[in-house]
mmCIF file of C-alpha atoms and ligand atoms in Angstrom:
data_model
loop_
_atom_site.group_PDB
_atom_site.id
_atom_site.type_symbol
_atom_site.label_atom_id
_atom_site.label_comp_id
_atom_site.label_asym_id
_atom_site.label_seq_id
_atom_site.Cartn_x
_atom_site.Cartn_y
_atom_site.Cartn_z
ATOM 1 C CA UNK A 196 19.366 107.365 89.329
ATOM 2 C CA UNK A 197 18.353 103.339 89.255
ATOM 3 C CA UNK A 198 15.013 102.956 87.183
ATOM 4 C CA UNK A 199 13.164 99.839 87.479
ATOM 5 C CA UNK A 200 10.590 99.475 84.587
ATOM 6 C CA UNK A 201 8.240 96.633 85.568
ATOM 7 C CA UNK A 202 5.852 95.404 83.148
ATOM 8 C CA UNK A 203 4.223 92.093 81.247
ATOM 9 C CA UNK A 204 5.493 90.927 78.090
ATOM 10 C CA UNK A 205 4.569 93.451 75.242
ATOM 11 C CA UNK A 206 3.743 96.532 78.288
ATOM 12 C CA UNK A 207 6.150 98.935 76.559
ATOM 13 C CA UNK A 208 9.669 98.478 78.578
ATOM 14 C CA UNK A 209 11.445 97.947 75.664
ATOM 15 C CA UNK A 210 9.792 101.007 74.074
ATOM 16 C CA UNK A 211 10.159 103.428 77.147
ATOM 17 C CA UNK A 212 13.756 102.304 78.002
ATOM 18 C CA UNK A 213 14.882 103.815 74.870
ATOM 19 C CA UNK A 214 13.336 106.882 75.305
ATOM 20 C CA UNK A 215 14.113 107.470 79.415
ATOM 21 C CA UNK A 216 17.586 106.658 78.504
ATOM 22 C CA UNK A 217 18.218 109.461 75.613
ATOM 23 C CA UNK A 218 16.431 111.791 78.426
ATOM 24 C CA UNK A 219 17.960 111.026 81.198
ATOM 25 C CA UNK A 220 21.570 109.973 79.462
ATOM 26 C CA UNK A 221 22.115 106.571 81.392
ATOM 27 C CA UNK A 222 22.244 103.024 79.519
ATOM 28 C CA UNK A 223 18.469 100.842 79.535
ATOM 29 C CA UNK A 224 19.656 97.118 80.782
ATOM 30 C CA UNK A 225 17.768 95.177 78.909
ATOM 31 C CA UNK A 226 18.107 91.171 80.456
ATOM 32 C CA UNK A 227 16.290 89.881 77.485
ATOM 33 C CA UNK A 228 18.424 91.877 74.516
ATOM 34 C CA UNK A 229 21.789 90.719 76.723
ATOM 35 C CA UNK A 230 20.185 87.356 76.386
ATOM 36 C CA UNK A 231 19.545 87.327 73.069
ATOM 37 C CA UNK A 232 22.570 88.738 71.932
ATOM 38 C CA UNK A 233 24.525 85.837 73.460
ATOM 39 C CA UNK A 234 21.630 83.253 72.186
ATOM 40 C CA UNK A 235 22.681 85.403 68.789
ATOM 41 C CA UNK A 236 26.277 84.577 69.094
ATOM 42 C CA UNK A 237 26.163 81.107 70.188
ATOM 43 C CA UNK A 238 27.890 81.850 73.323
ATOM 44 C CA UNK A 239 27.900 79.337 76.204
ATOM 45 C CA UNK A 240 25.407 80.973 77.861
ATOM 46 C CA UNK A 241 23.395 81.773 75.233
ATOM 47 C CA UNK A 242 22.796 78.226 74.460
ATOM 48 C CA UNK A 243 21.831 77.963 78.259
ATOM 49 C CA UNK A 244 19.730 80.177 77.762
ATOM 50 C CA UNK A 245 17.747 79.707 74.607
ATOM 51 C CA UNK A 246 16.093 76.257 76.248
ATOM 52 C CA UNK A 247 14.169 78.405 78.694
ATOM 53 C CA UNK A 248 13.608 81.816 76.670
ATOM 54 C CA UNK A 249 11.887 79.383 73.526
ATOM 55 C CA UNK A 250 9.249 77.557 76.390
ATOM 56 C CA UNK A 251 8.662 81.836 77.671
ATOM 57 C CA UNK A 252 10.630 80.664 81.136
ATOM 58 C CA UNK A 253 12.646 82.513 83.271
ATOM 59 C CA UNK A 254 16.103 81.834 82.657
ATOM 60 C CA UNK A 255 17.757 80.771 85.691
ATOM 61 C CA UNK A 256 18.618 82.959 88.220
ATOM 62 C CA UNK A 257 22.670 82.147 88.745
ATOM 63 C CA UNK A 258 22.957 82.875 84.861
ATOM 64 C CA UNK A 259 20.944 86.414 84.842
ATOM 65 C CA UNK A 260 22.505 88.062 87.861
ATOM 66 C CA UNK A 261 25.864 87.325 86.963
ATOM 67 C CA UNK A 262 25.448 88.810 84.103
ATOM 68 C CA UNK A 263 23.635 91.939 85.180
ATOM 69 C CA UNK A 264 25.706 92.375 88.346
ATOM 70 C CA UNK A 265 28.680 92.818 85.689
ATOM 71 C CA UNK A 266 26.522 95.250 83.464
ATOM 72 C CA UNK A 267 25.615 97.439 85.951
ATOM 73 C CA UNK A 268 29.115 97.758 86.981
ATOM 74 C CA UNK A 269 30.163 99.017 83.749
ATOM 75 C CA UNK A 270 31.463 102.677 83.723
ATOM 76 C CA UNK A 271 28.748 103.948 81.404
ATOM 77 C CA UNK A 272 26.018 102.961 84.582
ATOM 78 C CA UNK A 273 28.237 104.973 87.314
ATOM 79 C CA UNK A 274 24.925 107.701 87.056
ATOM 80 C CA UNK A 275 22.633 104.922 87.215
ATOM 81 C CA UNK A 276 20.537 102.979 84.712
ATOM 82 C CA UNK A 277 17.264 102.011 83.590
ATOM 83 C CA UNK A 278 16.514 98.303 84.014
ATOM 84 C CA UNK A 279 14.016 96.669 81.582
ATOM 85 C CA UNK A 280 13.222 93.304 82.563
ATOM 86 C CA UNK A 281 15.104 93.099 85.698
ATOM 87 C CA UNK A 282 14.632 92.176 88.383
ATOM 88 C CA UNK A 283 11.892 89.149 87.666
ATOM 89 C CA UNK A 284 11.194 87.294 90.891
ATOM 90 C CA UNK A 285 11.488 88.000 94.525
ATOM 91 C CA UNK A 286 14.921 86.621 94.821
ATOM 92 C CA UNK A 287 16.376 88.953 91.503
ATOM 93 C CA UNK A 288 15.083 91.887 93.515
ATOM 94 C CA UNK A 289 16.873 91.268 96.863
ATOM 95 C CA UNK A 290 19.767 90.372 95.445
ATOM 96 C CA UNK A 291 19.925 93.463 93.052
ATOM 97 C CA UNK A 292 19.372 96.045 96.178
ATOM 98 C CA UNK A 293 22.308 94.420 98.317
ATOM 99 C CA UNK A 294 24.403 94.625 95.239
ATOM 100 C CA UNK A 295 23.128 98.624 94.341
ATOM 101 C CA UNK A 296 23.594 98.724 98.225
ATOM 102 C CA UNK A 297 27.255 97.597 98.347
ATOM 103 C CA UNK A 298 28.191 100.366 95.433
ATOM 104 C CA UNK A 299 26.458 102.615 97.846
ATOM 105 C CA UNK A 300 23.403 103.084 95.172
ATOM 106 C CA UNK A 301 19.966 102.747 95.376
ATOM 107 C CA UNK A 302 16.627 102.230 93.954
ATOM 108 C CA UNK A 303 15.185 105.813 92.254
ATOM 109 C CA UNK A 304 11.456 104.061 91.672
ATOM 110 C CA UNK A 305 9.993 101.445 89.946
ATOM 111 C CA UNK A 306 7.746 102.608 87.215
ATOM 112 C CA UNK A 307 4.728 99.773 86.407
ATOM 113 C CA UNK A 308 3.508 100.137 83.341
ATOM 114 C CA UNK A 309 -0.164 98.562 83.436
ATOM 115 C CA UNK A 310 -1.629 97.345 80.209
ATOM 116 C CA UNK A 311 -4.530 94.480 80.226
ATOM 117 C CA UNK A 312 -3.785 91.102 78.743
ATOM 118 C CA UNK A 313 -5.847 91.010 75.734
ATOM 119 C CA UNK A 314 -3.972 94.467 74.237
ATOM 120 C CA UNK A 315 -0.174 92.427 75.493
ATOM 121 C CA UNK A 316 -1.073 89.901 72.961
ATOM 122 C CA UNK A 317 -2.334 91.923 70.266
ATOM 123 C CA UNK A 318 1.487 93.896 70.595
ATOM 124 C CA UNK A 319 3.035 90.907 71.150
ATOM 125 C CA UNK A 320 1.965 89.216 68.243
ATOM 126 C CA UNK A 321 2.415 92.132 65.840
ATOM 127 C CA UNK A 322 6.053 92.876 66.803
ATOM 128 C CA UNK A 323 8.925 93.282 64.861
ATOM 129 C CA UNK A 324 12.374 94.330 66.176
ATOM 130 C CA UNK A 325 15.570 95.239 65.075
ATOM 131 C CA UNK A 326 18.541 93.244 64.687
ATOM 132 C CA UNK A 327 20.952 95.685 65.332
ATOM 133 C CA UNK A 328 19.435 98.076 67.923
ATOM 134 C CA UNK A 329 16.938 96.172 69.242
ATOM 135 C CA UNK A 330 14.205 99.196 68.554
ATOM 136 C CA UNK A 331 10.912 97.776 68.684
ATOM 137 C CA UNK A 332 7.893 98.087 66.422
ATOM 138 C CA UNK A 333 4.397 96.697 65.762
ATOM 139 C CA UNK A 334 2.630 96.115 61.891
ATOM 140 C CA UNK A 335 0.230 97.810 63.069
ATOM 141 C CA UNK A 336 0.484 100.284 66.146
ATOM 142 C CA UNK A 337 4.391 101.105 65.194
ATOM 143 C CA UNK A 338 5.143 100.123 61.554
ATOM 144 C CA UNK A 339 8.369 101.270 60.316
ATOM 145 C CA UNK A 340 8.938 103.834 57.829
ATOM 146 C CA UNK A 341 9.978 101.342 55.314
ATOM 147 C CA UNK A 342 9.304 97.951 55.082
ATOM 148 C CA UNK A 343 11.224 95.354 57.321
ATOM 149 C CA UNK A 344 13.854 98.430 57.940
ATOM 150 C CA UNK A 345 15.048 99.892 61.301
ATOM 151 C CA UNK A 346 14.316 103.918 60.923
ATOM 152 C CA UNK A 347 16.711 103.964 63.634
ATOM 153 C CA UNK A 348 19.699 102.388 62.257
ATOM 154 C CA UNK A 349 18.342 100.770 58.406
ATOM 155 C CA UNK A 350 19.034 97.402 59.720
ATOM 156 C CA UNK A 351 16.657 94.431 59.250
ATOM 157 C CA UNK A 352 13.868 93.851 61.369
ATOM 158 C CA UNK A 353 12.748 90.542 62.572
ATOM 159 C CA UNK A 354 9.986 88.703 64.839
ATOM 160 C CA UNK A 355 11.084 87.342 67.648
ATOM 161 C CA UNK A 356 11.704 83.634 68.467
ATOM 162 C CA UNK A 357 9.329 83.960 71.572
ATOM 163 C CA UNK A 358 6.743 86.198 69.631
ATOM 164 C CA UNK A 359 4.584 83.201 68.607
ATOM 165 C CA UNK A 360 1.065 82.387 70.133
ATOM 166 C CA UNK A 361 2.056 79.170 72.681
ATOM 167 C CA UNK A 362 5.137 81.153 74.000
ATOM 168 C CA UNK A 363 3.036 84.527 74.283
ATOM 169 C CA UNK A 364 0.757 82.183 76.673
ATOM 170 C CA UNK A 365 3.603 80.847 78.371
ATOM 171 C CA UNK A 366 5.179 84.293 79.227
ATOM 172 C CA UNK A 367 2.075 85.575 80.452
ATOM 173 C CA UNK A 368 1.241 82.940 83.089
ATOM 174 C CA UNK A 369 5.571 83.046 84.020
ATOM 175 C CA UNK A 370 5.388 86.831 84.599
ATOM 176 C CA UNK A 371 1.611 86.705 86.624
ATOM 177 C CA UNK A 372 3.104 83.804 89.058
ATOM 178 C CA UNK A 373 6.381 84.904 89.199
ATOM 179 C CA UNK A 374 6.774 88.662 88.561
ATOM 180 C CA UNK A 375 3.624 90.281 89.380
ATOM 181 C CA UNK A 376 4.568 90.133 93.092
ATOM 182 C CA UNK A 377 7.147 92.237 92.842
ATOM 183 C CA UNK A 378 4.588 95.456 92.507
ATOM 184 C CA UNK A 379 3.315 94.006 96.005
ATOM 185 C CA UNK A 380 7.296 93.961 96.696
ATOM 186 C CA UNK A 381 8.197 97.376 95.749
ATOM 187 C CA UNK A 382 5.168 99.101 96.575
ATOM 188 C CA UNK A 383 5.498 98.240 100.449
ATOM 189 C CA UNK A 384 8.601 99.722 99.893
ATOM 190 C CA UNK A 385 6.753 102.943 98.974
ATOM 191 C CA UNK A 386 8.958 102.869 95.553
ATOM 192 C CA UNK A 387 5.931 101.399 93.133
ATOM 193 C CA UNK A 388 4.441 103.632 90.360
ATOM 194 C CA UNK A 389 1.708 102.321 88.247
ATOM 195 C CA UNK A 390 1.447 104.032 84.978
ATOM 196 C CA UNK A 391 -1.394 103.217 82.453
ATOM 197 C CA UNK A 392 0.429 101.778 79.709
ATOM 198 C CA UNK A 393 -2.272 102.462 77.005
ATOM 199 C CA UNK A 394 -2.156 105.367 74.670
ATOM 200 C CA UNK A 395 0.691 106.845 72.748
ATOM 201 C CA UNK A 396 4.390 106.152 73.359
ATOM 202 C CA UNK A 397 4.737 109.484 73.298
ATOM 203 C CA UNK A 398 2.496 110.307 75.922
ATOM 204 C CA UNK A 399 3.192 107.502 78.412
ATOM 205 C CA UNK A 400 7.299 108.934 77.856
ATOM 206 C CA UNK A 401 5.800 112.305 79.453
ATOM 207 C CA UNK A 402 3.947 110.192 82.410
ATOM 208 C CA UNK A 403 6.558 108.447 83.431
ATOM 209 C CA UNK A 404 9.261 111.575 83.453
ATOM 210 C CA UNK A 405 6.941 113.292 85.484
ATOM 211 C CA UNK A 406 6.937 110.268 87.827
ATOM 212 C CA UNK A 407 10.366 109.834 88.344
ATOM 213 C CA UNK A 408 10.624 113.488 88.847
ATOM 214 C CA UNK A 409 8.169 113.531 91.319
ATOM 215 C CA UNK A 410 10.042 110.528 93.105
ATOM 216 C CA UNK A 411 7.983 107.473 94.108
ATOM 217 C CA UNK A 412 4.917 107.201 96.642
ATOM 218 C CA UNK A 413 3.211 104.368 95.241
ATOM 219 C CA UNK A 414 0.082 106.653 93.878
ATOM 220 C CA UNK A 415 -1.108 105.899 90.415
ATOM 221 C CA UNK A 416 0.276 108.320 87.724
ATOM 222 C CA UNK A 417 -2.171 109.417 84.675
HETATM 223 P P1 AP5 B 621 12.387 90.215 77.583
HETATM 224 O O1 AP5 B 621 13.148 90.509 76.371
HETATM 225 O O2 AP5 B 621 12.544 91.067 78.762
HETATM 226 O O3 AP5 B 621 10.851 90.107 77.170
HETATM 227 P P2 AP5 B 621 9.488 90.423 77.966
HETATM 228 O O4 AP5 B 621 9.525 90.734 79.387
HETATM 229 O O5 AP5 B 621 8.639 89.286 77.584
HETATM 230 O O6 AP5 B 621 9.065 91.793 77.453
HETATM 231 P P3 AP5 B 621 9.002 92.222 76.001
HETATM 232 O O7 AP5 B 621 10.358 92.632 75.535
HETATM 233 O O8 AP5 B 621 8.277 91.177 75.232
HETATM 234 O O9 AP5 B 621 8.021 93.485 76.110
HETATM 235 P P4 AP5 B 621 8.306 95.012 76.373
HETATM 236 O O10 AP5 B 621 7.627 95.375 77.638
HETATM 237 O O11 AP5 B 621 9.756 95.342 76.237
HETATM 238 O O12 AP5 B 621 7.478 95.651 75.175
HETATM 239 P P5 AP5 B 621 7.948 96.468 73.888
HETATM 240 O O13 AP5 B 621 8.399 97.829 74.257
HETATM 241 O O14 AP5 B 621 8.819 95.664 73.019
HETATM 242 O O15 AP5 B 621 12.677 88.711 78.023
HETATM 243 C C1 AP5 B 621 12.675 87.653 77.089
HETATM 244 C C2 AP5 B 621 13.043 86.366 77.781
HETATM 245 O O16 AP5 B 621 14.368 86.464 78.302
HETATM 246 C C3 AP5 B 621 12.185 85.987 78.985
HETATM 247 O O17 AP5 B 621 11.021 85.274 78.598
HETATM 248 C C4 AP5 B 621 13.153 85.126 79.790
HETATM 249 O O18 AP5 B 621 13.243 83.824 79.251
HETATM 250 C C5 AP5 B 621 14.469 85.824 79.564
HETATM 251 N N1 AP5 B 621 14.770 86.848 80.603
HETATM 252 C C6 AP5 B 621 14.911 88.193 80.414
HETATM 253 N N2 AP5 B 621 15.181 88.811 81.565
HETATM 254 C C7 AP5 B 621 15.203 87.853 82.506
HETATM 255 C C8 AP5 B 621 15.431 87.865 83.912
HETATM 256 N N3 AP5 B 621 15.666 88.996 84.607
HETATM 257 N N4 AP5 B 621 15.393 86.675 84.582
HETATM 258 C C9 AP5 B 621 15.169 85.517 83.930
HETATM 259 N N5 AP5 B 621 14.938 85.432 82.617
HETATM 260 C C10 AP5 B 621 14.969 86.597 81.902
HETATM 261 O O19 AP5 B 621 6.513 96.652 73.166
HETATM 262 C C11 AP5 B 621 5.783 95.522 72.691
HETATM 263 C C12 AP5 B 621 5.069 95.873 71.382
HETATM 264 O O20 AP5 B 621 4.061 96.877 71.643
HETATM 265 C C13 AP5 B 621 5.971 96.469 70.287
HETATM 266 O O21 AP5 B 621 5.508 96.023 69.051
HETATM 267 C C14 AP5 B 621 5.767 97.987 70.425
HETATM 268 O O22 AP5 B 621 5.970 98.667 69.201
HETATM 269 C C15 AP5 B 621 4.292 98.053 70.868
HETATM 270 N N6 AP5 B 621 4.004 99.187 71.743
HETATM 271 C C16 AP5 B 621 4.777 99.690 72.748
HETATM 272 N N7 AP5 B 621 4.162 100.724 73.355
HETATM 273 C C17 AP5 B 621 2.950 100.874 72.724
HETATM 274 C C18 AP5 B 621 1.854 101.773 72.895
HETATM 275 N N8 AP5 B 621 1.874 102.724 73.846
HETATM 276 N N9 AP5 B 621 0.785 101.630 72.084
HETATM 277 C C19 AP5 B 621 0.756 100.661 71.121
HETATM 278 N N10 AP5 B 621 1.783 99.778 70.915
HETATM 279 C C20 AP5 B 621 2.851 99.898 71.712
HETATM 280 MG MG1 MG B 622 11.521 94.239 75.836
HETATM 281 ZN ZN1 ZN B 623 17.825 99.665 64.511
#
């Protein structure tokens, strides 16, 4: 089972992975947290990295699929894996099938979680993450049960480097020019699922289970 979740900045990929991957007992491959982790520990390609993730650019492509082509090669992604943030652009995607292709995997579905732009910025700019285990929440929508703690874990939460207005901007245009044709992409592939993305977490969990147990025929889920 391969998961794509495809989604804006703030859609709820972060949020869903967490949950689809407790139900379905396969890792969420999240580009960005692998990213920032390396950004966290000043590794070589973390400080690569960090120029394009503060301006809300894509970070090359030679850096990211190296680095996911590894991941999803770990043991703990033999049964698959859910993929938050990845692939981004038309060239991510073709060369993630031939490498699913040459472990003799596949795509399950892509799951595209719609939400409009004015309610990505108000989640954007109220997030707060954790440091450890990269749960997300918002001050508002999500607070945590105590202040600036993880109710996950108890570590500290933090706003992200990229959370702030310009770079919210920035990552919106990147994802409409560069991502956004993917759902053209997948869904002549008959493997795109739009899901609305508004409502509870809880909820849009139970939408997108049904989806991927239903398989993918590019019909819009509610
Ligand atoms: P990445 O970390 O992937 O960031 P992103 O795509 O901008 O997406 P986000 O993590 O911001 O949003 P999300 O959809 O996960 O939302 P979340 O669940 O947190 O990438 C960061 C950077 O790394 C990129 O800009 C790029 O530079 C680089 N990068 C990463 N992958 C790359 C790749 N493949 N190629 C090249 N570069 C790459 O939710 C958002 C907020 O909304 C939270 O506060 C949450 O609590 C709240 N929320 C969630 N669901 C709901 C709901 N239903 N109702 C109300 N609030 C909700
Ligand atoms: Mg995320
Ligand atoms: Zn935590």
């Amino acid at each position: 089972m391969n998961i794509i979740l495809l989604g804006a900045p703030g859609a709820g990929k972060g949020t869903q992975g967490l949950s689809l991957a407790e139900k379905f007992r396969i890792p969420q491959i999240s580009t960005g947290d692998i990213l920032r982790a390396n950004v966290r520990s000043r590794t070589q390609l973390g400080l690569k990295a960090k120029e394009f993730m503060d301006k809300g650019a894509l970070v090359p492509d030679d850096i990211v699929v190296n680095m996911l082509v590894d991941r999803i090669n770990a043991d703990d992604a033999k049964a698959g894996c859910i993929l938050d943030g990845f692939p981004r652009n038309i060239n991510q995607a073709e060369v993630l099938e031939k490498t699913l292709a040459s472990m003799g995997k596949s795509i399950s579905t892509v799951i595209g979680i719609e939400v409009d732009r004015k309610e990505l910025v108000r989640r954007l700019s109220g997030r707060r993450v954790c440091r450890q285990c990269g749960a997300s929440y918002h001050v508002i929508f999500n607070p945590p049960l105590n202040i600036g703690r993880c109710d996950k874990c108890g570590s500290e939460i933090y706003q992200r480097d990229d959370d702030k207005e310009d770079t919210i901007e920035a990552r919106l245009k990147v994802y409409e020019s560069e991502t956004f044709p993917l759902v053209d992409y997948y869904s002549r592939k008959g493997l795109y699922r739009a899901i609305d993305g508004k409502g509870s977490v809880d909820q849009i969990t139970l939408t997108i289970v049904g989806a991927i147990e239903q398989g993918s025929d590019n019909s819009k889920v509610s």
